[in-house]
Amino acid sequence: MTPLAAVTAAGVALAVVTASNAAATASRSVRTSAPASAGIPKVTVKPVPLAARNPKLPDVVVVDAGGTITSTARDRISYLHYGPALADGVQGVLRPLYPELGNVANVSVVRTDVTGTSSQTTTKNMYDLSRTVDAALALPGIDGVVVNSGTNVLEEDAYYLDLTVQSNKPVVISGSMHQSQTFTTDGATNMFSSIRLAASGKTTCYGTVMLMNDQFFAAREVTKTDGYRMDTFGGGNYGALGVVNEDHIRTMRAPARVMKCGRSSWKTPFDLSKKKASDLPAVDIVSGYIESSAVPIDALVEAGDKGIVTSGHGPGGISSAQNAAEARAIEKGVLFVSATRTGGEGTYDSGTPGVIGAADLAPQKARVLLQLGLAFSGDENRIRTWFTTIGDPEFDLSSFRR
């Protein structure tokens, strides 16, 4: 492939190829991991009920993936200083909510091995978590799942589940900013409201939603805006989907995928029961800033990355040195996604070979989608289509059929 030339338009640096090369690269394959592996283990779960079952109530499984909500603090006022995790995990948060919780749903708990901090979360953890959620939703009579996890990566966990869980039953992910035994803990109300929401069925076909502070958000849009504040999560330009105030659950809008509810096309192609965690390739994020170095891109390619997301300035600009490194990497079969660091609208996809525009998909979420895309296909055009459809869904009434 001829080296790409860097051009700048409206302040955005984009890699382009000549028209003569465009046709040749139109169906270019990208370097990916091996096809789906044989011998993928089946996931089974055995939820532990927290109280006697009431046949008149919905059944909700809580999947315990750790986080601040199951952590302790140095003392009851030092929420910035962490201690060990609760021995009984989220069960220690939920048991004090009875008998009131027993009037909302039949709640059972599945423990996972994700008991550390957000910083310790791995791709394997997210893979296992998604498969556990799907296994719980497949149990007879289960109406929804609530997941507790670390808030630092909660938006990535949420989007990963949104892209991979195959059931259209409600999935609500939550956590807390303060540990369970502090005076200011928010874990109890977040879990109570999340269970209310899952039990209501009102987010059926929404995919995964994230609830904190009695507001719930679309997994694709939600982001953490502050390291400490209790109201840290927001929905960017689009805001919350709805609220849970006691038993008043208001859904004010919905993700576009609800239009496919009841159709096979509601599911994404990212069925993890067809993959091993080791099939998910290495994908990283590189920031763009004044005089940003080419070294990170070159080093990541040398280390074996199959895809790289650039978190650029403005709509997605990167430095001249990074553009040159990007061109070298594309020649070696690495696929790029151009995202913006602004938190808003970014580069729209224009079909540039080797580079996919992320629009307003946050860099950390573009990384999740790119990793899954590369695991499930070696065809650049197919991955590009996934970014412009699954990754950038819009309400299109012209294609809506009941």
XYZ file of C-alpha atoms in Angstrom:
402
model
C 0.000 0.000 0.000
C 1.248 3.478 -0.825
C 2.063 5.514 2.303
C -0.758 7.740 3.362
C -0.539 11.490 3.137
C -1.566 13.704 6.013
C -3.932 16.477 5.184
C -5.613 18.999 7.397
C -9.175 20.158 6.867
C -11.045 22.379 9.291
C -8.349 21.731 11.840
C -8.729 17.963 11.723
C -5.812 15.817 10.622
C -6.991 12.876 8.570
C -5.127 10.113 6.788
C -6.197 9.739 3.168
C -5.193 7.704 0.160
C -5.256 8.607 -3.478
C -8.272 7.730 -5.571
C -6.254 5.112 -7.445
C -5.542 3.279 -4.202
C -9.025 3.625 -2.746
C -10.528 0.839 -4.821
C -7.690 -1.501 -4.003
C -8.154 -0.949 -0.274
C -11.956 -0.943 -0.281
C -12.193 -4.471 1.091
C -8.848 -4.516 2.904
C -8.444 -7.105 5.604
C -7.031 -6.097 8.936
C -4.700 -8.152 11.052
C -6.738 -9.880 13.730
C -6.568 -12.764 16.118
C -7.523 -16.286 15.120
C -11.107 -17.253 14.258
C -13.464 -18.437 16.984
C -11.780 -21.094 19.081
C -13.127 -24.554 19.761
C -13.721 -25.854 23.259
C -15.316 -22.709 24.681
C -16.537 -23.577 28.193
C -20.197 -23.266 29.072
C -20.978 -20.817 31.854
C -23.357 -21.905 34.596
C -24.474 -19.840 37.569
C -26.200 -20.732 40.837
C -27.665 -17.581 42.388
C -27.957 -17.548 46.174
C -31.391 -16.250 47.288
C -31.383 -13.644 50.044
C -34.877 -14.433 51.339
C -37.788 -16.787 50.824
C -39.277 -16.405 47.353
C -42.576 -14.569 46.886
C -44.202 -15.961 43.711
C -46.038 -12.659 43.160
C -42.834 -10.662 42.705
C -40.308 -10.398 39.846
C -37.011 -12.281 40.140
C -33.789 -10.251 39.911
C -30.240 -11.601 40.043
C -27.497 -9.335 41.368
C -24.097 -10.124 39.842
C -21.391 -9.007 42.241
C -18.376 -7.591 40.398
C -16.880 -5.703 43.329
C -16.087 -2.004 43.343
C -16.283 0.713 45.983
C -19.726 -0.508 46.973
C -18.200 -3.697 48.406
C -15.086 -1.999 49.796
C -14.397 -0.715 53.270
C -12.772 2.538 54.402
C -10.129 3.358 57.011
C -12.917 4.669 59.237
C -16.473 5.893 58.811
C -15.543 9.348 57.534
C -12.465 8.579 55.376
C -14.035 7.603 52.097
C -10.864 8.498 50.171
C -8.892 5.787 52.006
C -9.769 2.232 51.069
C -9.635 -0.905 53.158
C -10.260 -4.551 52.217
C -13.393 -5.746 50.476
C -16.401 -6.943 52.453
C -16.087 -10.656 53.149
C -19.610 -11.322 51.881
C -19.451 -8.833 49.005
C -22.634 -7.154 47.867
C -24.713 -9.403 50.114
C -23.444 -7.293 52.994
C -24.942 -4.240 51.265
C -28.253 -5.883 50.387
C -29.162 -7.699 53.611
C -29.736 -4.485 55.618
C -32.261 -3.432 52.943
C -34.715 -6.105 54.091
C -37.617 -6.401 54.672
C -38.270 -3.473 52.291
C -36.298 -5.007 49.439
C -38.353 -8.160 49.823
C -41.430 -6.167 48.811
C -39.823 -5.160 45.492
C -38.343 -8.361 44.077
C -37.014 -11.803 44.824
C -33.311 -11.066 44.934
C -30.495 -13.579 44.574
C -26.761 -13.020 44.233
C -24.025 -14.461 42.033
C -20.466 -13.786 43.154
C -17.686 -13.300 40.592
C -13.925 -13.244 40.989
C -13.865 -9.504 40.255
C -13.271 -8.281 43.787
C -10.462 -5.785 43.267
C -10.428 -2.130 42.234
C -11.259 -0.615 38.855
C -7.505 -0.415 38.187
C -7.266 -4.212 38.377
C -10.053 -4.869 35.862
C -8.973 -6.830 32.787
C -10.485 -7.785 29.444
C -10.888 -11.309 30.842
C -12.879 -9.899 33.773
C -15.251 -8.093 31.390
C -15.596 -11.186 29.210
C -16.416 -13.356 32.247
C -18.821 -10.762 33.591
C -20.780 -10.572 30.336
C -21.058 -14.333 30.057
C -22.179 -14.536 33.694
C -24.900 -11.945 33.075
C -26.174 -13.828 30.014
C -26.155 -17.098 31.961
C -28.159 -15.501 34.782
C -30.702 -14.023 32.358
C -31.139 -17.444 30.742
C -32.266 -19.036 34.015
C -35.993 -19.913 34.123
C -38.138 -17.146 35.552
C -35.411 -14.498 35.858
C -36.750 -11.061 34.945
C -33.603 -8.969 35.029
C -30.041 -8.566 36.270
C -28.340 -5.872 38.327
C -24.540 -5.633 38.288
C -22.437 -3.810 40.860
C -18.960 -2.768 39.759
C -16.234 -0.174 40.228
C -17.304 3.322 39.229
C -13.979 4.348 37.662
C -14.597 1.983 34.745
C -18.351 1.653 35.143
C -19.056 3.318 31.800
C -16.775 0.844 30.019
C -18.298 -2.123 31.844
C -21.754 -0.850 30.897
C -20.910 -0.456 27.217
C -19.192 -3.833 27.086
C -22.314 -5.485 28.501
C -24.511 -3.447 26.172
C -22.578 -4.721 23.153
C -22.289 -8.355 24.196
C -25.254 -9.489 26.326
C -27.612 -11.389 24.051
C -30.772 -11.247 26.180
C -33.105 -8.264 25.837
C -34.191 -8.479 29.493
C -33.293 -5.495 31.701
C -29.651 -5.159 32.706
C -28.823 -2.369 35.164
C -25.272 -1.655 36.302
C -24.508 0.448 39.352
C -22.016 1.066 42.128
C -21.191 3.690 44.713
C -18.826 6.580 45.243
C -18.437 5.969 48.992
C -17.786 2.689 50.781
C -20.556 0.766 52.470
C -19.687 1.487 56.123
C -19.082 5.251 55.716
C -21.611 7.776 56.952
C -22.079 9.051 53.409
C -22.426 5.781 51.534
C -24.602 5.870 48.434
C -24.430 2.154 47.739
C -27.667 1.128 49.428
C -29.897 3.583 47.566
C -28.168 2.877 44.260
C -28.713 -0.870 44.618
C -32.300 -0.493 45.836
C -33.195 1.769 42.920
C -31.367 -0.457 40.426
C -33.305 -3.506 41.604
C -36.551 -1.519 41.388
C -35.718 -0.556 37.812
C -34.727 -4.054 36.713
C -37.809 -5.564 38.371
C -40.112 -3.071 36.654
C -39.248 -4.344 33.177
C -39.349 -0.772 31.901
C -35.923 -1.027 30.292
C -36.635 -4.220 28.368
C -34.815 -3.974 25.019
C -32.878 -0.906 26.198
C -29.706 -2.960 26.448
C -27.604 -2.165 29.511
C -28.374 1.016 31.434
C -26.295 2.580 34.203
C -28.007 3.881 37.348
C -26.474 6.165 39.951
C -27.975 8.896 42.084
C -31.518 7.773 41.065
C -30.912 8.599 37.394
C -30.295 6.019 34.695
C -28.367 6.496 31.472
C -27.718 4.721 28.178
C -24.536 2.647 28.295
C -23.233 4.243 25.100
C -23.590 7.787 26.409
C -22.923 7.682 30.137
C -19.608 9.026 31.377
C -17.952 9.811 34.670
C -17.378 13.546 34.985
C -15.639 13.885 38.357
C -13.393 11.743 40.512
C -15.218 12.336 43.800
C -18.673 13.885 43.481
C -21.738 11.763 44.187
C -23.501 13.095 41.080
C -20.500 12.363 38.886
C -22.265 10.464 36.085
C -23.912 12.234 33.173
C -25.252 11.481 29.725
C -23.200 13.999 27.774
C -25.194 15.990 25.230
C -28.243 13.769 25.672
C -28.827 13.514 29.411
C -30.528 10.791 31.420
C -32.995 8.238 30.093
C -35.137 8.531 33.190
C -35.343 8.563 36.962
C -36.257 6.267 39.839
C -37.854 8.178 42.725
C -39.207 5.688 45.267
C -41.645 3.615 43.208
C -42.033 6.342 40.574
C -40.009 5.052 37.619
C -40.073 7.458 34.694
C -38.557 6.533 31.334
C -38.352 9.782 29.380
C -36.491 8.493 26.321
C -34.886 5.303 25.023
C -31.856 4.076 23.079
C -32.540 3.643 19.364
C -32.203 -0.130 19.564
C -35.627 -0.412 21.221
C -37.034 -0.045 17.704
C -35.724 -3.552 16.999
C -37.321 -5.070 20.093
C -38.678 -8.521 19.330
C -36.525 -8.969 16.209
C -33.430 -11.100 15.841
C -31.592 -7.970 14.672
C -31.916 -6.526 18.203
C -28.947 -8.660 19.215
C -25.454 -7.537 18.332
C -23.099 -9.901 16.473
C -20.782 -9.968 19.501
C -21.928 -13.253 21.017
C -19.165 -14.148 23.456
C -20.335 -17.749 23.727
C -18.591 -18.146 20.355
C -15.265 -16.742 21.565
C -12.672 -17.235 24.236
C -11.362 -14.277 26.200
C -8.000 -14.889 24.564
C -9.580 -14.248 21.146
C -10.009 -10.560 22.035
C -7.042 -8.678 20.533
C -4.929 -5.944 22.057
C -6.359 -2.461 21.405
C -5.115 0.756 23.008
C -5.819 4.487 23.089
C -3.319 7.203 22.145
C -3.924 10.863 23.000
C -3.474 13.764 20.609
C -2.050 17.060 21.875
C 0.443 19.723 20.799
C 3.565 18.057 19.386
C 2.355 14.611 20.450
C 4.969 11.942 19.840
C 4.856 9.092 17.354
C 6.565 6.804 19.855
C 3.392 5.409 21.518
C 1.862 4.359 18.177
C 5.077 2.782 16.917
C 5.595 1.000 20.236
C 2.045 -0.359 20.397
C 2.307 -1.704 16.857
C 5.608 -3.340 17.736
C 3.983 -4.835 20.837
C 1.290 -6.433 18.691
C -1.741 -4.151 18.918
C -4.324 -4.972 16.256
C -6.205 -1.706 16.650
C -5.556 1.773 18.031
C -8.000 4.513 18.990
C -6.701 8.074 18.742
C -8.232 10.497 21.220
C -7.639 13.644 19.245
C -8.043 17.379 19.803
C -11.054 19.124 18.301
C -13.076 16.643 16.273
C -10.157 14.188 16.345
C -6.925 15.842 15.245
C -3.516 14.308 15.918
C 0.014 15.628 15.327
C 1.979 15.345 12.100
C 4.296 12.844 13.762
C 1.328 10.748 14.837
C -0.144 10.907 11.345
C 3.085 9.496 9.942
C 3.133 6.735 12.567
C -0.501 5.986 11.831
C 0.312 5.584 8.132
C 3.127 3.160 8.938
C 0.855 1.160 11.200
C -1.952 0.956 8.624
C 0.523 -0.504 6.126
C 1.125 -3.276 8.674
C -2.584 -4.046 8.953
C -3.447 -2.096 12.100
C -6.924 -0.518 12.143
C -7.444 2.959 13.610
C -10.482 4.722 15.032
C -10.445 8.513 15.198
C -12.245 9.768 18.320
C -12.353 13.138 20.046
C -11.159 14.036 23.519
C -13.770 16.820 23.790
C -16.642 14.689 25.061
C -18.871 15.799 22.189
C -19.213 15.355 18.452
C -16.118 14.223 16.592
C -14.903 12.933 13.242
C -17.680 11.433 11.152
C -16.689 8.371 9.195
C -15.768 9.153 5.593
C -14.589 5.734 4.481
C -10.889 6.610 4.740
C -9.051 3.280 4.432
C -7.485 2.249 7.698
C -9.223 4.943 9.764
C -12.808 4.826 11.073
C -14.507 7.952 12.400
C -16.053 7.512 15.858
C -18.443 10.495 15.708
C -19.383 11.187 19.351
C -18.432 7.764 20.712
C -15.999 8.364 23.572
C -12.446 7.047 23.049
C -12.713 4.533 25.890
C -15.917 3.146 24.389
C -14.568 3.212 20.849
C -11.789 0.997 22.163
C -14.358 -1.530 23.454
C -16.196 -1.617 20.133
C -12.968 -1.844 18.110
C -11.692 -4.733 20.221
C -14.947 -6.653 19.760
C -15.074 -5.778 16.063
C -11.571 -7.112 15.480
C -12.348 -10.272 17.442
C -15.413 -11.045 15.340
C -14.224 -9.995 11.886
C -11.077 -9.461 9.867
C -12.895 -7.323 7.319
C -12.405 -3.585 7.687
C -15.630 -2.692 5.893
C -17.689 -4.851 8.211
C -16.081 -3.312 11.290
C -16.670 0.144 9.796
C -20.343 -0.709 9.313
C -20.594 -1.790 12.932
C -19.197 1.580 14.001
C -21.659 3.527 11.851
C -24.683 1.454 12.942
C -24.247 -0.266 16.305
C -21.732 2.343 17.428
C -23.734 5.311 16.161
C -27.412 4.354 16.386
C -30.111 6.806 15.399
C -33.875 6.710 15.404
C -34.959 6.115 11.822
C -38.725 5.934 11.544
C -38.523 5.381 7.809
C -37.161 1.895 8.420
C -39.399 1.104 11.377
C -41.840 -1.736 10.817
C -44.115 -3.136 13.457
